[in-house]
Tab-separated table of C-alpha atoms in Angstrom:
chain	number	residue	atom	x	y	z
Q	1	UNK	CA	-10.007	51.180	36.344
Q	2	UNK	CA	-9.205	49.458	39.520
Q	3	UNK	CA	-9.291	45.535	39.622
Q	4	UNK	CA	-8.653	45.780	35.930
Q	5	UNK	CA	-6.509	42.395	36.070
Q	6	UNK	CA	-9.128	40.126	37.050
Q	7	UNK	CA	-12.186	41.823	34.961
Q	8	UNK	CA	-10.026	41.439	31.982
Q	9	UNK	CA	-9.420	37.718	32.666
Q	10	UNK	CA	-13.374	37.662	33.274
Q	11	UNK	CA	-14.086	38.984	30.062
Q	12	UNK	CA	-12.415	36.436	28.396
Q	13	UNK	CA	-14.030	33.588	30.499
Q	14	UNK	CA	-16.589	34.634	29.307
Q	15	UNK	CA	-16.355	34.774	26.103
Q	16	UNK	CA	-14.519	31.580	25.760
Q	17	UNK	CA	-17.604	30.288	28.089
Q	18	UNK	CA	-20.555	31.690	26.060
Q	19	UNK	CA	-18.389	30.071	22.534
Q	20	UNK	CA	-17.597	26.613	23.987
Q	21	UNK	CA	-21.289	26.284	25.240
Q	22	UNK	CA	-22.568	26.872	21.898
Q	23	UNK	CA	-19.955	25.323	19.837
Q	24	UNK	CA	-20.931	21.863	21.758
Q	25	UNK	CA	-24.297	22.133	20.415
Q	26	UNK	CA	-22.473	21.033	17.199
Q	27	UNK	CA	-20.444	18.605	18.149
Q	28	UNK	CA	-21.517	14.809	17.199
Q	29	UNK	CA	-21.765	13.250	20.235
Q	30	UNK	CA	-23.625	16.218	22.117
Q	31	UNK	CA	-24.958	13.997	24.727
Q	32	UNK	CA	-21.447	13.780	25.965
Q	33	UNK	CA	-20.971	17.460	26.309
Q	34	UNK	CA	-24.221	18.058	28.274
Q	35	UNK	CA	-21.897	18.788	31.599
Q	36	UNK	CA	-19.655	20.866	29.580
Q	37	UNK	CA	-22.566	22.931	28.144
Q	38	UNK	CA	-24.271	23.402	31.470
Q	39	UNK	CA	-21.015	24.641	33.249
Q	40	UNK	CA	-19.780	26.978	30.665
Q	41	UNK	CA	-23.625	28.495	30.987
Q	42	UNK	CA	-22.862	29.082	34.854
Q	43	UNK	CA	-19.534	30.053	34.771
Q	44	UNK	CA	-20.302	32.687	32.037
Q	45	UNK	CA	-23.067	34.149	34.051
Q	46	UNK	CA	-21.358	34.049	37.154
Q	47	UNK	CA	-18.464	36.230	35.891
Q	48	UNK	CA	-20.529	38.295	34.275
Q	49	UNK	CA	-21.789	39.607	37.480
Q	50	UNK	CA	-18.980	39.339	38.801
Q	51	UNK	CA	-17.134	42.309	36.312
Q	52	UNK	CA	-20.315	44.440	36.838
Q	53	UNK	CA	-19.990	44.423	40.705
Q	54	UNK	CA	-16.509	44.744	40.709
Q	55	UNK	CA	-16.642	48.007	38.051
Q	56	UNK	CA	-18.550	49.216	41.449
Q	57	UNK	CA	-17.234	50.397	44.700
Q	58	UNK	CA	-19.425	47.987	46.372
Q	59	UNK	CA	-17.575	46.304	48.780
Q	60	UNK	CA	-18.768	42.910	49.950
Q	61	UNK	CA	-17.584	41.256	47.106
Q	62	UNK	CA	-15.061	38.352	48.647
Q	63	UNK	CA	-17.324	35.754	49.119
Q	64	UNK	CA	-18.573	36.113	45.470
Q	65	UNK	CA	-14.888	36.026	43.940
Q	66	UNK	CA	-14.477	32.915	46.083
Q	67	UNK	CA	-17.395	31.418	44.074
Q	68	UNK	CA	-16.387	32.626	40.964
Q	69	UNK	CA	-13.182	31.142	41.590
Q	70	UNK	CA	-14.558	27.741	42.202
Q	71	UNK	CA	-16.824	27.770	39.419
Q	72	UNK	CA	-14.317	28.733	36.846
Q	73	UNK	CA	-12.083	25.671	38.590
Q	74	UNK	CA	-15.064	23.207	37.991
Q	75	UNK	CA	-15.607	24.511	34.078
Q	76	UNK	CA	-11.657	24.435	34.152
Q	77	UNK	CA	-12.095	20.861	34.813
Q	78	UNK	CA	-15.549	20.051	32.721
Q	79	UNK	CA	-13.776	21.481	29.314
Q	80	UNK	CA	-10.485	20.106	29.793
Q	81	UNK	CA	-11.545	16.716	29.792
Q	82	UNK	CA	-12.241	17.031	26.047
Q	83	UNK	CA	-10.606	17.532	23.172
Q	84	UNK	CA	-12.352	19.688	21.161
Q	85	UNK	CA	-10.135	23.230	19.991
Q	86	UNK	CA	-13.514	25.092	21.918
Q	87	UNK	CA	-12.965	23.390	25.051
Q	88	UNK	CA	-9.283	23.256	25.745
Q	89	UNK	CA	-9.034	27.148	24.959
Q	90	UNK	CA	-12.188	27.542	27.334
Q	91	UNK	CA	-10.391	25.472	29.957
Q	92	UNK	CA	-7.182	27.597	29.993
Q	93	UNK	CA	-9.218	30.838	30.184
Q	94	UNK	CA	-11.337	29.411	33.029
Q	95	UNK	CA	-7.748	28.222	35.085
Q	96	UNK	CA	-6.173	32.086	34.322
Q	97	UNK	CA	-9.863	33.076	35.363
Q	98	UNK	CA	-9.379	31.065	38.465
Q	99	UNK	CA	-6.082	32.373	39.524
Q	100	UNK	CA	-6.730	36.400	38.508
Q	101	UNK	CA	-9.414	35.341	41.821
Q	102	UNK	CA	-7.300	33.914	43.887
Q	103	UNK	CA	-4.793	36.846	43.050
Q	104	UNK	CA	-7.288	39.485	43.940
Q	105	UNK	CA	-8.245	37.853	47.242
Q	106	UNK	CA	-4.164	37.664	48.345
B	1	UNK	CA	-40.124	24.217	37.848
B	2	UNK	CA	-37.519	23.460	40.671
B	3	UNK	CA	-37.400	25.952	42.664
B	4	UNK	CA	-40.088	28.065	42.173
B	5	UNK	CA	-40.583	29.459	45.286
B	6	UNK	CA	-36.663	31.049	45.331
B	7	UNK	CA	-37.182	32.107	41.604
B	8	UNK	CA	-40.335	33.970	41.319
B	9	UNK	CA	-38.740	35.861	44.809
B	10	UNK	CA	-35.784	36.327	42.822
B	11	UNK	CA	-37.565	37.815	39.665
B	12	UNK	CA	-40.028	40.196	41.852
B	13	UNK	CA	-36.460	41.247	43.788
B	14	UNK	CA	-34.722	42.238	40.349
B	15	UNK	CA	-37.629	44.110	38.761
B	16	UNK	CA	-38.100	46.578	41.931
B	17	UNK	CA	-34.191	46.558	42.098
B	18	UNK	CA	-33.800	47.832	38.320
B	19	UNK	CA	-36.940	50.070	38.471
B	20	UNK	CA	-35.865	51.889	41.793
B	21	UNK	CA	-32.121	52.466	40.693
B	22	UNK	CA	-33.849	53.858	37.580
B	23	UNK	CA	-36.330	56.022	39.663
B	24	UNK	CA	-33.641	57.257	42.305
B	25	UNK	CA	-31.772	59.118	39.393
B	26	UNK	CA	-34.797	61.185	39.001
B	27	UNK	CA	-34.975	62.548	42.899
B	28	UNK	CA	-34.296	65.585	44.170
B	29	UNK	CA	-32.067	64.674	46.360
B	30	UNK	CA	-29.452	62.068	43.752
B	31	UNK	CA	-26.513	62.666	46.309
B	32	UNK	CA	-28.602	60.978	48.956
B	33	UNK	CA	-29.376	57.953	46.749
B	34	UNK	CA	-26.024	57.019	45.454
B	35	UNK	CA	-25.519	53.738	47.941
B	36	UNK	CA	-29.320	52.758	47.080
B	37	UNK	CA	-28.800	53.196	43.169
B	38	UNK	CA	-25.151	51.263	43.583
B	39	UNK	CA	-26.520	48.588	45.598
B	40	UNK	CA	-29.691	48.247	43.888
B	41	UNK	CA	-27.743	47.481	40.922
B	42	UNK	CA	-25.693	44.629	42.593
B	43	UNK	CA	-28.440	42.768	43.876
B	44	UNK	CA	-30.770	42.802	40.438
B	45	UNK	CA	-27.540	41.214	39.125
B	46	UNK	CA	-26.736	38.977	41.730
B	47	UNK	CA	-30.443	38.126	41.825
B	48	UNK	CA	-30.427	37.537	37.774
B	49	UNK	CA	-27.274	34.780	37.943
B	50	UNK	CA	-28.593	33.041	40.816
B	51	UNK	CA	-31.996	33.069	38.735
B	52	UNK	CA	-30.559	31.721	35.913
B	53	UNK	CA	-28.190	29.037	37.746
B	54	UNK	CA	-31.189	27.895	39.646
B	55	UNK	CA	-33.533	27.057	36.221
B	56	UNK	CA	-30.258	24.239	35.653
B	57	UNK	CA	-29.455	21.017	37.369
B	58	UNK	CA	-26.007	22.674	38.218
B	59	UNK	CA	-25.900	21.671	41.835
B	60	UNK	CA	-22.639	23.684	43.569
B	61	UNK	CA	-25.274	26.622	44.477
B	62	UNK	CA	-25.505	26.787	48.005
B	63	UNK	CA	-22.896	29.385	48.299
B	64	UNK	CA	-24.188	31.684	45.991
B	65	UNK	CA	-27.744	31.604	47.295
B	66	UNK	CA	-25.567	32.223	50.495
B	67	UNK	CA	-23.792	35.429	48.863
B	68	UNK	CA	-27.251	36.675	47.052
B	69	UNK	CA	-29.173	36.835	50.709
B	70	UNK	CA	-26.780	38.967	51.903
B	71	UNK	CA	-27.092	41.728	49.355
B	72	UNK	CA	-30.563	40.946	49.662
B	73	UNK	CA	-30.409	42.376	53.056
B	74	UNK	CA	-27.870	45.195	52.640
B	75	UNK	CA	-30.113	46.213	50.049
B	76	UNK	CA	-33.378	45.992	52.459
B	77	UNK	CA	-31.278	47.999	54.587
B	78	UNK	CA	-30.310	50.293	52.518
B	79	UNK	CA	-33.586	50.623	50.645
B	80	UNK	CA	-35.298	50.654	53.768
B	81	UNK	CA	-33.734	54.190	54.912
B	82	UNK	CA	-35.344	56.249	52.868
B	83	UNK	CA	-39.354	57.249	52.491
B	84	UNK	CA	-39.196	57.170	48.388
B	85	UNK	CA	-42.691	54.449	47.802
B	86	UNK	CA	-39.539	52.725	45.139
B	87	UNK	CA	-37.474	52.295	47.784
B	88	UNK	CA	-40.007	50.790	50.619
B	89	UNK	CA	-41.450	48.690	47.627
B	90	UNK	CA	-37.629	47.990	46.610
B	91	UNK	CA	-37.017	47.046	50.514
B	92	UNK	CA	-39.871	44.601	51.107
B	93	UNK	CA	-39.083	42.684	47.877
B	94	UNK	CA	-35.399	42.446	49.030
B	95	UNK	CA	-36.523	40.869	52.637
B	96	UNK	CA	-38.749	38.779	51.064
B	97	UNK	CA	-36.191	37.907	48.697
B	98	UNK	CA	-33.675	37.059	51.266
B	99	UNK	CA	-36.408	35.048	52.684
B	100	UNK	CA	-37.032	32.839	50.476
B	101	UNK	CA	-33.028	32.515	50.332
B	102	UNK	CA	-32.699	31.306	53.578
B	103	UNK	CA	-35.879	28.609	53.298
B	104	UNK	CA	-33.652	27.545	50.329
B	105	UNK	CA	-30.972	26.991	52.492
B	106	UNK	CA	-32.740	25.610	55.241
L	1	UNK	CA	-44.078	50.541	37.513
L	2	UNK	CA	-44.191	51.435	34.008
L	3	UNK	CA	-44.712	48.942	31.926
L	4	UNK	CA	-45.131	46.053	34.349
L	5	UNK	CA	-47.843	43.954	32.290
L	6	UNK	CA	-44.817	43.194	29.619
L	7	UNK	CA	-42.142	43.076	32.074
L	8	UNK	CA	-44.020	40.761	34.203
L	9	UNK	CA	-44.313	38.460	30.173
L	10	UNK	CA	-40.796	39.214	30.062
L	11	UNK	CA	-39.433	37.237	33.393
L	12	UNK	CA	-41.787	34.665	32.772
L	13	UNK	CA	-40.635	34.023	29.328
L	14	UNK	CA	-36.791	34.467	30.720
L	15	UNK	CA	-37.708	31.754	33.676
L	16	UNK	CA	-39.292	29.930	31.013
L	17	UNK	CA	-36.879	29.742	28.819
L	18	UNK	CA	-33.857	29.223	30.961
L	19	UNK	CA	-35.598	26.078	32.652
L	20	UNK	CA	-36.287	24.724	28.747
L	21	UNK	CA	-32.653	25.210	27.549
L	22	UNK	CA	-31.007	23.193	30.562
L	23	UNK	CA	-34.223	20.393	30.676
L	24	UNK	CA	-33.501	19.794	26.858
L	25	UNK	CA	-29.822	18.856	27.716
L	26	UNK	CA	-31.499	15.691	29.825
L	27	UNK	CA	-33.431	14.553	26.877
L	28	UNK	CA	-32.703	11.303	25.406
L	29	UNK	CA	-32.212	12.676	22.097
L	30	UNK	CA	-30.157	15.989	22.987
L	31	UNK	CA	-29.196	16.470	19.147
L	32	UNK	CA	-32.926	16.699	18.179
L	33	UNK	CA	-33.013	19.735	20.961
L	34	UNK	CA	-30.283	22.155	19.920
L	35	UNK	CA	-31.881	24.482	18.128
L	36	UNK	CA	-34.065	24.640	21.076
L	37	UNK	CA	-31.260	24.918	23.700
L	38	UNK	CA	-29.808	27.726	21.572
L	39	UNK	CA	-33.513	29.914	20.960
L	40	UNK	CA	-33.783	29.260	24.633
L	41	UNK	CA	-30.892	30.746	25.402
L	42	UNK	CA	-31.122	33.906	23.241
L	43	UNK	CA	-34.672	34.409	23.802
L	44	UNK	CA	-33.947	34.503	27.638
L	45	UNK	CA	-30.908	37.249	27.236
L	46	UNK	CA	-32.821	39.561	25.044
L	47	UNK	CA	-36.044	39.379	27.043
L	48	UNK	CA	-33.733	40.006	30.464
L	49	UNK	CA	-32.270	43.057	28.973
L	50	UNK	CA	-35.323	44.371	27.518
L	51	UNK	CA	-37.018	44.381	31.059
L	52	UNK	CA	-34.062	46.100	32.228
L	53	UNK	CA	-34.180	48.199	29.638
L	54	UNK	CA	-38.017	49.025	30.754
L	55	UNK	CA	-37.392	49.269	34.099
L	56	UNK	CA	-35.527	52.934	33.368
L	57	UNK	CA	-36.869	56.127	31.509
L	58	UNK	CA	-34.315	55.355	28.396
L	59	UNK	CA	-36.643	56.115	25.618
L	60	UNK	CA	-35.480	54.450	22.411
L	61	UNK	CA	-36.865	51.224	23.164
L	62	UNK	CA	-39.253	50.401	20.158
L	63	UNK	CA	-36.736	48.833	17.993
L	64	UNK	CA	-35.619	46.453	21.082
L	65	UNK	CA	-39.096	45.683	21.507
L	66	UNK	CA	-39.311	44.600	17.984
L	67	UNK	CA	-36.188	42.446	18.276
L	68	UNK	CA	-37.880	40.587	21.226
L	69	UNK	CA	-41.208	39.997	19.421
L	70	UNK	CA	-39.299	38.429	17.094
L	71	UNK	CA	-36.824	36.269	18.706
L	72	UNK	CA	-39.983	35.297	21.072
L	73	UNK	CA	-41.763	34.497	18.224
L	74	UNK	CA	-38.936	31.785	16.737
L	75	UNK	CA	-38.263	30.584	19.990
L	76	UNK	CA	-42.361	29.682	20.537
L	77	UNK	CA	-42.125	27.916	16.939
L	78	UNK	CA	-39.274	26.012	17.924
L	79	UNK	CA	-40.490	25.529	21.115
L	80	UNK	CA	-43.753	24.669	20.136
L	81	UNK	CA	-42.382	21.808	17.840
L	82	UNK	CA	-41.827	19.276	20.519
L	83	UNK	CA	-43.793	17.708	22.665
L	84	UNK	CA	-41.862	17.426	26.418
L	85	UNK	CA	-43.634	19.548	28.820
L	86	UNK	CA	-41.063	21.701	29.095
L	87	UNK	CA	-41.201	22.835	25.421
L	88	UNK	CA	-44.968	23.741	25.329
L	89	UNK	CA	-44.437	25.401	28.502
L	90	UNK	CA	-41.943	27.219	27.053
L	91	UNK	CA	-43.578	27.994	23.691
L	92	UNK	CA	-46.681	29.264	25.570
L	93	UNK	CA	-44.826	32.185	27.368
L	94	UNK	CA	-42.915	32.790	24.477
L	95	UNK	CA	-45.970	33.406	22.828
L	96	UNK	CA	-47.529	35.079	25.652
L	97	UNK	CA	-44.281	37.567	25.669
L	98	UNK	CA	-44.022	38.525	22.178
L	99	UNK	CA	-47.986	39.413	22.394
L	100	UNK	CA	-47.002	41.468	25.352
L	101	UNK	CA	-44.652	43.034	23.081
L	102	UNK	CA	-47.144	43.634	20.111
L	103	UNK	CA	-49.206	45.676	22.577
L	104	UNK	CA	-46.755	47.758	24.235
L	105	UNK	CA	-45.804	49.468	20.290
L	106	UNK	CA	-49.428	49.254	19.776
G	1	UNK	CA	-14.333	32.354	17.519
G	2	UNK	CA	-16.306	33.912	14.913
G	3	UNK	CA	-17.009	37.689	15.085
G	4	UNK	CA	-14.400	38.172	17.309
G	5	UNK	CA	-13.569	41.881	16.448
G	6	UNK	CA	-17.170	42.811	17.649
G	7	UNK	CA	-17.123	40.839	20.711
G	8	UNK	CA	-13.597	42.511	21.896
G	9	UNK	CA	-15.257	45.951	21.477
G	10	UNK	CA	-18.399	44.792	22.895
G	11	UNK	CA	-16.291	43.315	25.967
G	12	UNK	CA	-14.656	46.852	26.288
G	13	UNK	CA	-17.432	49.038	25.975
G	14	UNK	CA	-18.800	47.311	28.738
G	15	UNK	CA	-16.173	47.675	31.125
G	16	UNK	CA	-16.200	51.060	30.630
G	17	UNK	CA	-19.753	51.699	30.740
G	18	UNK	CA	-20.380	49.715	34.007
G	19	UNK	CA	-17.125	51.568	35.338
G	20	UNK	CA	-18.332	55.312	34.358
G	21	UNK	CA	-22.027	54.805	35.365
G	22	UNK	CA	-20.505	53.933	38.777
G	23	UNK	CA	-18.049	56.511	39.136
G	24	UNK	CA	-20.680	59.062	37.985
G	25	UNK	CA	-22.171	58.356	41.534
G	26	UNK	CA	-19.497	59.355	42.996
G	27	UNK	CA	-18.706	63.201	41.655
G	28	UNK	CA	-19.640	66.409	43.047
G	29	UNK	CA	-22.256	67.044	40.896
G	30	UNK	CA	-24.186	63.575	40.828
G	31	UNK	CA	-27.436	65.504	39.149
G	32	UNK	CA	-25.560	66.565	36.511
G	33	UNK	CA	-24.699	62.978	35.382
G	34	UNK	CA	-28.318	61.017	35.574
G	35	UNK	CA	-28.373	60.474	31.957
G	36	UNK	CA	-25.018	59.666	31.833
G	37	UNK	CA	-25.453	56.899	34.660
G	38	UNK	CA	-28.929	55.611	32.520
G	39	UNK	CA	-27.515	55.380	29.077
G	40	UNK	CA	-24.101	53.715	30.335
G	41	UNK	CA	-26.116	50.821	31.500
G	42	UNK	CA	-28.544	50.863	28.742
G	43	UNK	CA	-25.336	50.142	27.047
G	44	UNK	CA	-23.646	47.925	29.259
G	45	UNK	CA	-26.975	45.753	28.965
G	46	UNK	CA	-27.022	46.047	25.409
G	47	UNK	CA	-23.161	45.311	24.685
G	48	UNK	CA	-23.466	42.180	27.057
G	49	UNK	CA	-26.454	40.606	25.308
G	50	UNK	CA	-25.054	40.946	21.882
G	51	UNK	CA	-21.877	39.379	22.627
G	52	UNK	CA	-23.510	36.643	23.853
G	53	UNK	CA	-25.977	36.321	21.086
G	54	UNK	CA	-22.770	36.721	18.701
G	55	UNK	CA	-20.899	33.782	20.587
G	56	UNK	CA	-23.659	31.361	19.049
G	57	UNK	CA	-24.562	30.400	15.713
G	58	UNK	CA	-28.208	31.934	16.109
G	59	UNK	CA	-28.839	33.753	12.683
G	60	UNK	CA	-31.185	36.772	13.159
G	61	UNK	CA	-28.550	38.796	14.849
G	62	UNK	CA	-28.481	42.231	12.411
G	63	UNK	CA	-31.338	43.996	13.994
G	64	UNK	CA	-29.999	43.407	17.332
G	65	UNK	CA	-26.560	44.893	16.040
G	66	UNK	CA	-28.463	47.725	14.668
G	67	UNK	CA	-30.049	48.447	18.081
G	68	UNK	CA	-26.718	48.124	19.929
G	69	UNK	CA	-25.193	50.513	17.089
G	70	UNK	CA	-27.431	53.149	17.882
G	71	UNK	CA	-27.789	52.959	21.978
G	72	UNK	CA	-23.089	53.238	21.569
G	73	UNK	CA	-23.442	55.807	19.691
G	74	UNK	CA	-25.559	58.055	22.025
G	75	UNK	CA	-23.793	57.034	25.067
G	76	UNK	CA	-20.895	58.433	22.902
G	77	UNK	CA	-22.204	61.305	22.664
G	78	UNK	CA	-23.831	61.360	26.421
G	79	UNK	CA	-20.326	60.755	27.683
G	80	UNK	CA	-18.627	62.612	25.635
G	81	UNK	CA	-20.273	65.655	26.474
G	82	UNK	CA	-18.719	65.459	29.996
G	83	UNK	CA	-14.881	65.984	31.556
G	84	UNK	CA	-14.084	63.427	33.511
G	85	UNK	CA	-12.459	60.866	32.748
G	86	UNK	CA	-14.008	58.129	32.842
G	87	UNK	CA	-16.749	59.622	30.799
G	88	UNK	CA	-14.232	60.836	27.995
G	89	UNK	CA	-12.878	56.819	27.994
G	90	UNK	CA	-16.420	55.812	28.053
G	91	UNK	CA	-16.953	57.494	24.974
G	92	UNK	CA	-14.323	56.636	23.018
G	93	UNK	CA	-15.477	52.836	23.833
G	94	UNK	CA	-18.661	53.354	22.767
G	95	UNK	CA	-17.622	54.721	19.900
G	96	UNK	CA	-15.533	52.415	18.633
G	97	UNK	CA	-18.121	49.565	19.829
G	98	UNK	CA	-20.203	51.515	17.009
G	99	UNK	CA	-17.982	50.887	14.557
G	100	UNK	CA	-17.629	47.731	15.087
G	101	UNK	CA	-21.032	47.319	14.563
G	102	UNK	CA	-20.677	49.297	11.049
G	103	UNK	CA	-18.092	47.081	10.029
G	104	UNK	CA	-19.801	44.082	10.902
G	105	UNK	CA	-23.437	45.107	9.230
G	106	UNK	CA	-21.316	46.105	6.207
């Protein structure tokens, strides 16, 4: 499969997304994690389509890894502010999200 | 609802997208179709995320709605080439789609 | 299209829905609203893959149908349950989508 | 992360079902493959909304797994019934995605 590096490294931002967003929900001070919540929900939709178009030879697909990339930065940046298990793990997979982008566009 | 205008575009774009990948399978001609069915695909997705990130206050967008315009119009394009009622249908929801992109953006 | 009366329930429900989840997170009282953030959420996925799902001649569909009716059905009780705008907004589509469901396997 | 066996097949059946219903476009004999190209992104769809519905602690989940069970399993056998490949991969994806859903219902 060809860009199988970086849909790998989406597949696990987004699962670690789609957790962390939930796993919030229970935390006991929720209202903190509202901008935690919100950017896991974008950045897990975002490289969603992001693995579908790139399982495709469609080819205009730079300027959407660029946004992926930033998105994954800013949810990189959202969950590791806190200190929840969820959020640090989600925060790693969003940075090694970040970079598998920035290694694809090299 | 913010954004309305950009979102009910968006949903009318994805529903002719899905439906005339769907119907394109079932032509004569398949071989002919195989860029409309591919980028169909792409911009039902594309259209779905930038659906979804729209509905939330997350306000980095402008790109994306950038990004989802211009597979709006490759699909128009595309779409637009061949005499199938699916794909003119497909094509007129993808301009206006990409229409209501750019009066986002404006 | 096939089916358009439910798929046009379905992406109102899904816009529905989506704006809900991320309007709850601004409530005051966020903890009162996470069962409805999560419903929202789920209710939005499985109604967006069911129209996709429509959109194509794949016949086994009943039993996703089903599914939706039901998760449409919690999501407009827990909807339904509070008062912001956004809720009995919600809870009406939701109820207006699982209907559309009931008479598509009528 | 709870239910983390599922979601890792899930994640993998996708891949490959977004991967072989594009690459399907792309052989010699594209009519040959329609149903192929359908029920891989049935599946895809189908995969992608249950491991997001998984990643939360939403409750009514078995019927959904059910579904997802039986749309793997005849995209196993859709895909298996062809050479290539990707189709042959695709299969033995979906085929392990539905037991994963076995062992989880169990």
């Amino acid at each position: 499969m060809r860009n199988s590096e970086l849909i790998s490294a989406l597949g696990n931002c987004i699962n670690h997304c789609n957790y962390c967003a939930d796993a919030c929900l229970e935390e006991e001070n929720v209202k903190m994690m509202v901008n935690c919540i919100r950017t896991d929900r974008v950045c897990a939709e975002v490289c969603s389509t992001l693995a579908q178009v790139l399982a495709t030879k469609f080819e205009d697909v730079d300027d959407l890894v660029r946004y992926c990339q930033k998105v994954c930065n800013a949810c990189a940046d959202e969950c590791g502010g806190h200190d929840h298990k969820h959020c640090q793990d989600c925060a790693e997979a969003c940075r090694k999200c970040a970079e598998a982008c920035e290694a694809y566009l090299a």
